[in-house]
Coordinates of C-alpha atoms and ligand atoms in Angstrom, one line a residue:
X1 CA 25.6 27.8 8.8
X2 CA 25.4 29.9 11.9
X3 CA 23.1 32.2 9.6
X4 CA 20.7 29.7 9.8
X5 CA 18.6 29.6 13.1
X6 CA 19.3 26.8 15.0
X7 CA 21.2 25.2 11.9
X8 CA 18.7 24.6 9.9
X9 CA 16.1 26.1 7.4
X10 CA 13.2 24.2 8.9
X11 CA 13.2 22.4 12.7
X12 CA 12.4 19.0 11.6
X13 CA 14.8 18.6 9.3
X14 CA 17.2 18.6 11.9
X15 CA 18.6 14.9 12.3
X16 CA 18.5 13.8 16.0
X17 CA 21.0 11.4 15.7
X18 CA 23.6 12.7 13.3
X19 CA 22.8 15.9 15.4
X20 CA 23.1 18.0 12.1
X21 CA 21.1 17.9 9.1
X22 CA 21.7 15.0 6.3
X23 CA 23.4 17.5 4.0
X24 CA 22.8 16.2 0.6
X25 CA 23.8 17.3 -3.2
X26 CA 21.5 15.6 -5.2
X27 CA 18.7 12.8 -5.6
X28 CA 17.7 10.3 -8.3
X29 CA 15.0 7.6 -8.4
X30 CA 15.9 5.9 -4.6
X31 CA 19.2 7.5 -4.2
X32 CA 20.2 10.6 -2.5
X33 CA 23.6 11.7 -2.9
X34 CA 25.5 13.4 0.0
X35 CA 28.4 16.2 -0.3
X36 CA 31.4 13.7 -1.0
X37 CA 28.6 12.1 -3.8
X38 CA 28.3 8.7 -1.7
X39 CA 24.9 7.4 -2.3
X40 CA 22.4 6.3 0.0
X41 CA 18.9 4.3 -0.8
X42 CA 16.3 6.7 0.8
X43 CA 14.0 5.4 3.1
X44 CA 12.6 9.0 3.9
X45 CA 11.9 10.1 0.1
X46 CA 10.9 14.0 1.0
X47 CA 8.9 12.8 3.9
X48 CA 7.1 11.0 1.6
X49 CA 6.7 13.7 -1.2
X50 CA 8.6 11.9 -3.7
X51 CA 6.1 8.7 -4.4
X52 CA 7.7 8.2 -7.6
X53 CA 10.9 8.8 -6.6
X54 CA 13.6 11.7 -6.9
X55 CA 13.9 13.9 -10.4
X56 CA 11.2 11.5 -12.2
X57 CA 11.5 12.3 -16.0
X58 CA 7.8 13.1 -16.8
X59 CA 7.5 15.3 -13.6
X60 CA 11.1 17.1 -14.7
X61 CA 9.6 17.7 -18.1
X62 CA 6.7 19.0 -16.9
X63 CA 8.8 21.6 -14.8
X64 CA 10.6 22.3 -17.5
X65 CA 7.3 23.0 -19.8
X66 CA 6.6 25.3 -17.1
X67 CA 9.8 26.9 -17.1
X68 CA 8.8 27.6 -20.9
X69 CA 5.6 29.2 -20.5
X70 CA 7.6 32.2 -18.8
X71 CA 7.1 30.4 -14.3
X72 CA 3.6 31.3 -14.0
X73 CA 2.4 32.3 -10.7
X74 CA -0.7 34.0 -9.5
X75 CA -2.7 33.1 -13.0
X76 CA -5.1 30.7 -13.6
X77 CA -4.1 28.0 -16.9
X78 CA -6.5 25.8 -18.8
X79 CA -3.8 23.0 -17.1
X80 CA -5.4 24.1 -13.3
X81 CA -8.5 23.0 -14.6
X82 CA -7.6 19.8 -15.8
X83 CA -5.4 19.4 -12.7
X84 CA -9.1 20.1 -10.5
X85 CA -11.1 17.6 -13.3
X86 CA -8.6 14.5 -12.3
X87 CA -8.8 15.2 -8.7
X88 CA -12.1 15.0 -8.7
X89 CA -12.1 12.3 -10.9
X90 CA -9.9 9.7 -8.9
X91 CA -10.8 11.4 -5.1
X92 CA -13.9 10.2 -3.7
X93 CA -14.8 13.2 -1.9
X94 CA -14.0 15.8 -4.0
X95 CA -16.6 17.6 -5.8
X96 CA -14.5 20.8 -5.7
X97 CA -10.8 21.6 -5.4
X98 CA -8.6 24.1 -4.5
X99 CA -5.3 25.1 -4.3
X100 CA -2.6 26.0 -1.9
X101 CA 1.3 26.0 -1.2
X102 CA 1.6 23.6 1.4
X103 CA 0.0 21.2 3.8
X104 CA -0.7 23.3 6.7
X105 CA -2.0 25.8 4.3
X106 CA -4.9 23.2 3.2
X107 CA -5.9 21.9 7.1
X108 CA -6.1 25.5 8.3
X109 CA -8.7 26.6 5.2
X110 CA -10.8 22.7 5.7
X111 CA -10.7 23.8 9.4
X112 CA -12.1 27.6 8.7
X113 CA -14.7 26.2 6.0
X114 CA -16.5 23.7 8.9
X115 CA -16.3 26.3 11.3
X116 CA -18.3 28.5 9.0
X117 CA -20.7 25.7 7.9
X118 CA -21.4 24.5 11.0
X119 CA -21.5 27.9 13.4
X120 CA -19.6 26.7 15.9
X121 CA -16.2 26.8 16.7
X122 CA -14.5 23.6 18.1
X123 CA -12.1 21.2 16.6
X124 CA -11.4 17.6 17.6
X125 CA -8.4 16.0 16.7
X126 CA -6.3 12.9 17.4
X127 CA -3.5 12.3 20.2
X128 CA 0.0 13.0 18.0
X129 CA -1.6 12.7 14.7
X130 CA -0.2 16.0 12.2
X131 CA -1.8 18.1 10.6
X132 CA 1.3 21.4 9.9
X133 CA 2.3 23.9 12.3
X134 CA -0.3 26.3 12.7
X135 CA -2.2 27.2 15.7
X136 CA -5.4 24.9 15.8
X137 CA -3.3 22.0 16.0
X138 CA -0.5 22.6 18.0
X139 CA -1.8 21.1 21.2
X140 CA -1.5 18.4 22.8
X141 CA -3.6 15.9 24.9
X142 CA -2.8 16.4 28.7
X143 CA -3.1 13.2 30.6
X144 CA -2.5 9.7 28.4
X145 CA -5.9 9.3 27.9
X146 CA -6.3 12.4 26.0
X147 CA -9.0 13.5 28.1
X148 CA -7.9 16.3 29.7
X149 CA -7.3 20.0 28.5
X150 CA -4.8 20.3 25.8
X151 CA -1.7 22.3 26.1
X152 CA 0.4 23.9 23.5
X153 CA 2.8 21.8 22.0
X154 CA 5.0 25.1 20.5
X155 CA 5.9 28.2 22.4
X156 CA 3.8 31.4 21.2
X157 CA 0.3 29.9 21.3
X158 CA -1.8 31.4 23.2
X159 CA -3.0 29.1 26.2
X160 CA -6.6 30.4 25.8
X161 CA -6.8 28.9 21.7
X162 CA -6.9 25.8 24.1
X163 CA -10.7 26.4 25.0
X164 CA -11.1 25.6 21.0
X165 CA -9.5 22.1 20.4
X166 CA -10.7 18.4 22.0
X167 CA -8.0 15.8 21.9
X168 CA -8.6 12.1 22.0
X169 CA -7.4 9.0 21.5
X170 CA -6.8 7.3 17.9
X171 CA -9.1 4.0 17.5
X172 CA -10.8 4.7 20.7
X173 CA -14.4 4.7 19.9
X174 CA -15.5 5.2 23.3
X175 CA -13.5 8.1 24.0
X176 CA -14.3 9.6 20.8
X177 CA -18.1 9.3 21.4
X178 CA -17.4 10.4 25.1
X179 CA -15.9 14.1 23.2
X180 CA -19.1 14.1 21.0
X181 CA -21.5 14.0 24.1
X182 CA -19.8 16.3 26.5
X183 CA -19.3 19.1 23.8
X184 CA -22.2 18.4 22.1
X185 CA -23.3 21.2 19.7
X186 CA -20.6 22.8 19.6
X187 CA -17.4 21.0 17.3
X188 CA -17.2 22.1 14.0
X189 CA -14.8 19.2 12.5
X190 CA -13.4 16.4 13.3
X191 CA -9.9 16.1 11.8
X192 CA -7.7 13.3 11.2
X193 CA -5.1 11.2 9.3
X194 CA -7.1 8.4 8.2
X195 CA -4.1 6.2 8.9
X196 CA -1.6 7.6 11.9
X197 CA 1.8 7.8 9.6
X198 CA 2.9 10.5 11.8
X199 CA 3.4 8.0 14.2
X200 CA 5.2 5.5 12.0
X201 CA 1.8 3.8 10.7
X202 CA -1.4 3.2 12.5
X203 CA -3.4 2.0 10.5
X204 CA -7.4 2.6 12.0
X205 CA -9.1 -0.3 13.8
X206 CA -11.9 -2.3 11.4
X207 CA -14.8 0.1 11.7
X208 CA -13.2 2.9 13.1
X209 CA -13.3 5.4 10.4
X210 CA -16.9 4.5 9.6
X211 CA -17.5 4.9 13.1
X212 CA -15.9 8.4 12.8
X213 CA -18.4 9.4 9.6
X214 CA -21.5 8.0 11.2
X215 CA -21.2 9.5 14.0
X216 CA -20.2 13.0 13.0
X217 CA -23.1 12.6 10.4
X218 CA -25.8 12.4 13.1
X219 CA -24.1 15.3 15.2
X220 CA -23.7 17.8 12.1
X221 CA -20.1 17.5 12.5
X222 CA -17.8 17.9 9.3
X223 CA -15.7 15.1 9.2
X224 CA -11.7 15.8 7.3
X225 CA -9.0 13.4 6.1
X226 CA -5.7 15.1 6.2
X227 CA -4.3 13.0 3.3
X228 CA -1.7 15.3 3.1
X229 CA 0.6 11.9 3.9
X230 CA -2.0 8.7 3.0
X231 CA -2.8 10.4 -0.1
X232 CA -2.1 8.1 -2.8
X233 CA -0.3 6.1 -0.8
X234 CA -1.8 2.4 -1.2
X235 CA -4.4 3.5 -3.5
X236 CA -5.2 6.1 -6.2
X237 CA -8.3 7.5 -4.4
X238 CA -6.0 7.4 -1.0
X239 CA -7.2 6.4 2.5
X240 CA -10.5 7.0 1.7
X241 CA -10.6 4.7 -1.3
X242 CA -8.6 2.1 0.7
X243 CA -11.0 1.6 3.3
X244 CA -14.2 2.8 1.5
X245 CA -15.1 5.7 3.5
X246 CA -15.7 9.0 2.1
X247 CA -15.1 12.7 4.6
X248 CA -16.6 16.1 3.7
X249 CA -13.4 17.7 3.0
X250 CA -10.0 15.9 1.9
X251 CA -6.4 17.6 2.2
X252 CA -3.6 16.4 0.0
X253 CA -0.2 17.9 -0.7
X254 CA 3.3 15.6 -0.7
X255 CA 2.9 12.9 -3.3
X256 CA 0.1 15.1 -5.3
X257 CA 3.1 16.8 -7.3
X258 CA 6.1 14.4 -6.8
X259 CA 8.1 17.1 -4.5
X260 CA 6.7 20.4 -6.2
X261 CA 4.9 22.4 -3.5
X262 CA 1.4 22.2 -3.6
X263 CA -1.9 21.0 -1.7
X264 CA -4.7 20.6 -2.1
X265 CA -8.0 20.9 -0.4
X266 CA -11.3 18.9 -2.1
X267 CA -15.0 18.0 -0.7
X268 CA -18.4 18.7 -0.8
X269 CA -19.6 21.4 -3.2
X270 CA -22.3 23.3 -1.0
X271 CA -19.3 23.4 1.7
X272 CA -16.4 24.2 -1.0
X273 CA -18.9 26.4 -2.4
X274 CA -18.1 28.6 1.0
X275 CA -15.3 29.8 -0.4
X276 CA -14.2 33.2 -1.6
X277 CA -15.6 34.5 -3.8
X278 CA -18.8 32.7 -4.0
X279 CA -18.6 33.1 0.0
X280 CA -17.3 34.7 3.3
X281 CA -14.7 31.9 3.8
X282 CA -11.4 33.6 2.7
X283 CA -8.8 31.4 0.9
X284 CA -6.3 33.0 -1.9
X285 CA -2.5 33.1 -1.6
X286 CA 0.4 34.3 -4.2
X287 CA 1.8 30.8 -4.9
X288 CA -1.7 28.7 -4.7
X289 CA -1.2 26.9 -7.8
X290 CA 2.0 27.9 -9.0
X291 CA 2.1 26.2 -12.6
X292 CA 5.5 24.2 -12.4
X293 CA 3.9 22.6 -9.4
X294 CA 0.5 22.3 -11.4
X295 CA 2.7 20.6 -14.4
X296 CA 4.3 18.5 -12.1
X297 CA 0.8 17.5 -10.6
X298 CA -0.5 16.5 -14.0
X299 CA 2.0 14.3 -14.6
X300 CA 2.7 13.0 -11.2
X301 CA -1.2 11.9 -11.4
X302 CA -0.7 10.8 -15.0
X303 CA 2.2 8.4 -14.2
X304 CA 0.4 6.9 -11.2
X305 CA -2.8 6.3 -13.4
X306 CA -0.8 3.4 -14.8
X307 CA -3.3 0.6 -14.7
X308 CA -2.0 -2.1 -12.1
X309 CA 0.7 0.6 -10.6
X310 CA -1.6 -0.1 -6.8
X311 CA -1.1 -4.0 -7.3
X312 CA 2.7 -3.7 -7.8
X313 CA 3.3 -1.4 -5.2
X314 CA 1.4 -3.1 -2.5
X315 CA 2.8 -6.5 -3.2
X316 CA 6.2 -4.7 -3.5
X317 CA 5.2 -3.1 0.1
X318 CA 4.2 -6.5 1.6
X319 CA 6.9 -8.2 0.5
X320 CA 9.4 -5.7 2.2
X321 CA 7.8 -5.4 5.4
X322 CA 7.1 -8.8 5.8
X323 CA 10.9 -9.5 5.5
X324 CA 12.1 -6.7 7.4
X325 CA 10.0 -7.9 10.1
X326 CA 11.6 -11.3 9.6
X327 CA 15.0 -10.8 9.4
X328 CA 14.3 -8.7 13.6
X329 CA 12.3 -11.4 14.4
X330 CA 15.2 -14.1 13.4
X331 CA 17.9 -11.7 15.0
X332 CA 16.4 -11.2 18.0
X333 CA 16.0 -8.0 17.8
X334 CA 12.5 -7.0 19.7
X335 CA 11.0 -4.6 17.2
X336 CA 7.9 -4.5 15.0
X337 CA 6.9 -3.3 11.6
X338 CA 3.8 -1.8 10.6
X339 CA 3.4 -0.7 7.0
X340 CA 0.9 0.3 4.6
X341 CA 1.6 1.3 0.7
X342 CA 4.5 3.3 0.5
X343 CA 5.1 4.3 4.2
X344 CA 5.7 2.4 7.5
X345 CA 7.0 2.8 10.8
X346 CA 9.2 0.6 13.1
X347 CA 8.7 0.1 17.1
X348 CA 11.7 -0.8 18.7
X349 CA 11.0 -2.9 22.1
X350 CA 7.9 -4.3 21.4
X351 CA 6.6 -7.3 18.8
X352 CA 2.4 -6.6 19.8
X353 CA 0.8 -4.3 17.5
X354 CA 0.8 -0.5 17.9
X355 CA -2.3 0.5 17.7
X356 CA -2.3 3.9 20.1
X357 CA -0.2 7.1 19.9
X358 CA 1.3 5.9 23.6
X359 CA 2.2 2.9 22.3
X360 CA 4.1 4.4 19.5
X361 CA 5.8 7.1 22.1
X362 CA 6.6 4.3 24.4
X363 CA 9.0 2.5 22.1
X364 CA 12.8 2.4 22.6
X365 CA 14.0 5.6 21.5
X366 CA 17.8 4.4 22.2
X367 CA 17.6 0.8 19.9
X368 CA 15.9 3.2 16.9
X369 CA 18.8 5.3 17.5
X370 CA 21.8 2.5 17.1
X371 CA 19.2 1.3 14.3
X372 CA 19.2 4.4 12.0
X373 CA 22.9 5.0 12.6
X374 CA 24.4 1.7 11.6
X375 CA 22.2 1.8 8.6
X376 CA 23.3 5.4 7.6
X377 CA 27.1 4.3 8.2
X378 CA 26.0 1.4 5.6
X379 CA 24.4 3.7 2.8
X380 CA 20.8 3.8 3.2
X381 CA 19.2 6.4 4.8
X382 CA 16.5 6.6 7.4
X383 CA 15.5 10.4 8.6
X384 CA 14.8 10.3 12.5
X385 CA 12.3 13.2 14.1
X386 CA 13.5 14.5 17.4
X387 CA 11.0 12.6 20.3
X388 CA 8.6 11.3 18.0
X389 CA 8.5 7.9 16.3
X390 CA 9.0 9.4 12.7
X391 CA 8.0 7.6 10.1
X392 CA 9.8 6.2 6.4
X393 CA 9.1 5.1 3.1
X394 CA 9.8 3.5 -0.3
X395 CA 8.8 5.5 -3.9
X396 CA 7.8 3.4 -6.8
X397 CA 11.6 3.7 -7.9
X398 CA 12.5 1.1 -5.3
X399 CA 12.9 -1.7 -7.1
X400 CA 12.8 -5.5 -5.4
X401 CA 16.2 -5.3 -6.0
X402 CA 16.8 -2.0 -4.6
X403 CA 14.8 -3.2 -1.9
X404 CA 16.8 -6.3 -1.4
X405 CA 19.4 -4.2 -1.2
X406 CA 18.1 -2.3 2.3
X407 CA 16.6 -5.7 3.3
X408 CA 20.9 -6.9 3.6
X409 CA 21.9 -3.8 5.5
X410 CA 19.1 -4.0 7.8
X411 CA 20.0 -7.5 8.3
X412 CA 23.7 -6.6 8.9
X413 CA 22.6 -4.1 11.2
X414 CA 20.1 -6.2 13.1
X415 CA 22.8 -8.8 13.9
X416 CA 25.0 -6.4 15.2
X417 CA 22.0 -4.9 17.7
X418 CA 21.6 -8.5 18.4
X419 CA 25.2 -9.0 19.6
X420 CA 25.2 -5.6 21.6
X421 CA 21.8 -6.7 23.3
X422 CA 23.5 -10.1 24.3
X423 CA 26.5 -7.9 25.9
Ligands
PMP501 N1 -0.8 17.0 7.4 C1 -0.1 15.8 7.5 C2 -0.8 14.5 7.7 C3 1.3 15.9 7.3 O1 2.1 14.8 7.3 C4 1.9 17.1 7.1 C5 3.4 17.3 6.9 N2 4.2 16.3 7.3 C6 1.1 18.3 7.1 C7 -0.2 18.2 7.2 C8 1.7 19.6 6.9 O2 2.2 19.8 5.6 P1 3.3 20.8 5.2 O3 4.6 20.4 5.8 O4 3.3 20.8 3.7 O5 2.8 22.1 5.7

């Protein structure tokens, strides 16, 4: 272990609360197993990478097909083709597609194409909401209002790639159209996750996101959805099938191939078309479509094609929220809910609607704390993200009765918070 720096092979995965990582041996549909094989239900599922759930059959098989035709990587198959022809199929935006290894990958090459289509060289993005760790996004807004010159959020960025980014406030039209005026001419994109799961789930105001595309419409401004986490989330098409509003450039990754690394990034042809080699805009990478996380793609999209699969899984979502809300609401617990498809997010100290990144940082850090603990000591597993509000989520392999399951430790738990705060 102390070959590992700081513990751990990557820094989120560190558990705040167990203050180690959740070591675990082995997953299958909603369960993860942990070293002595007790099993938990998941409530994390691979931050949200594992939408069908853990070692699905068709995505196995398709690894193993892969396995067979000798673990392709660097060479282009007939099967990337058909991977790019569905995509472009069930995503509204995308006209093109290409590939990459992971998330941060895919928001750093939408980000490089809109700076080359437009000229210019600024980025806006949204108070706390993710897009990977790579310079253009790790800053963050200065004063609560998200107004004022962005810092780095990580050591090792350079204080002056500061000068390049505009931070403001999620479902704040005013301050958004604020940004637009005072740097007019000069942002390149406008970046954002179409619904804030980084901060548990916040969901955009009515209007806001076709605020956002009018907007950066009239101002030449390339708008992007980091669907990297909405992604077929609550709908095939994701976000931007859910709420009927269609970016230039799309980023998925996570759910696209069921926990196989890949990511995509889609859009526009005559901006895709930027891309090397037709262009200047240079995008390649060893892995970029590896073919076991191709297979797995094709069958991830293939099993979540299932006519009525969107139905069941939203009514399975509402029905879990709503009664997860319920059973705090009946305890006396003081928290709220907010979910949306497969992912949600839980505020402890407050019952209002979160509908700002401050709101979301404001809740009680110290209930979510005694929260996730007395449901990990009860077998179902919630993974916690050091200062933030995290986020969790169900797969399609959590059953009602799975999810009845949770439902009765979050109750047992919820009574005993209740009996603490009465102390
Ligand atoms: N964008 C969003 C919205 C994300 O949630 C994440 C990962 N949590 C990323 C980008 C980065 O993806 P990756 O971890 O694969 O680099």
């Amino acid at each position: 272990m102390t070959s590992l720096a700081a513990g751990v092979t990557a820094g989120l995965r560190y558990h705040p609360y167990l203050g180690h990582p959740f070591y675990v041996s082995r997953g299958q549909g909603p369960y993860l197993y942990d070293l002595e094989g007790r099993r938990f239900v998941d409530l994390n599922m691979a931050n949200g990478a594992a939408l069908l759930g853990h070692g699905h059959p068709d995505v196995a098989e398709a690894v193993q097909a892969g396995l067979e035709a000798g673990i392709l990587t660097a060479s282009e198959t007939e099967h990337h083709v058909r991977l790019a022809e569905t995509l472009c199929r069930i995503v509204p935006c995308a006209e093109r597609v290409r590939l990459a290894s992971t998330g941060t990958e895919a928001t750093l090459v939408a980000v490089r194409l809109a700076r080359h289509a437009t000229g210019r060289g600024k980025l806006l993005l949204f108070a706390g909401h993710y897009h990977g760790l790579a310079e253009p996004f790790l800053f963050r807004s200065a004063d609560p209002l998200g107004e004022g010159a962005p810092q780095p959020a990580s050591g090792g960025v350079p204080v002056t790639y500061a000068n390049d980014v505009v931070i403001v406030p999620w479902n704040d039209a005013e301050a958004f159209d604020r940004a637009l005026v005072r740097h007019r001419g000069e942002i390149a994109a406008v970046i954002c996750e179409p619904v804030h799961y980084n901060a548990g789930c916040i969901p955009p105001q009515p209007g806001f996101l076709s605020y956002l595309r009018a907007r950066t419409r009239d101002e030449g401004i390339v708008l992007i959805f980091d669907e990297v986490l909405s992604g077929f989330r609550m709908a095939l098409g994701g976000a931007q099938q859910y709420f009927g509003v269609t970016p230039d450039l799309c980023t998925l990754a996570k759910a696209v191939a069921n926990g196989l690394p890949l990511a995509v990034i889609c859009g526009r042809t005559d901006l895709m078309e930027h891309l090397s080699p037709a262009g200047p805009v240079a995008h390649s990478g060893t892995y970029s479509g590896q073919l076991l996380s191709v297979l797995a793609a094709i069958a991830t999209l293939r099993a979540l094609q299932v006519p009525g699969l969107y139905e069941e899984l939203n009514r399975r979502a509402e029905r879990f929220y709503a009664r997860f809300q319920e059973i705090l609401d009946l305890s006396g617990v003081p928290a709220r809910v907010q979910g949306l498809g497969a992912r949600f997010g839980i505020y402890f100290g407050r019952r209002e609607p979160v509908i700002t990144w401050s709101q979301a940082m404001a809740c009680d850090q110290s209930l979510h704390r005694r929260f996730v603990l007395g449901c990990i000591e009860r077998g179902l597993f919630f993974h916690a993200y050091r200062g933030l509000p995290g986020h969790a989520g169900f797969s399609l392999a959590h059953t009602d009765e799975v999810l009845d399951h949770a439902l009765t430790v979050i109750e047992d738990v919820a009574r005993q918070l209740a009996s603490q705060l009465e102390d």
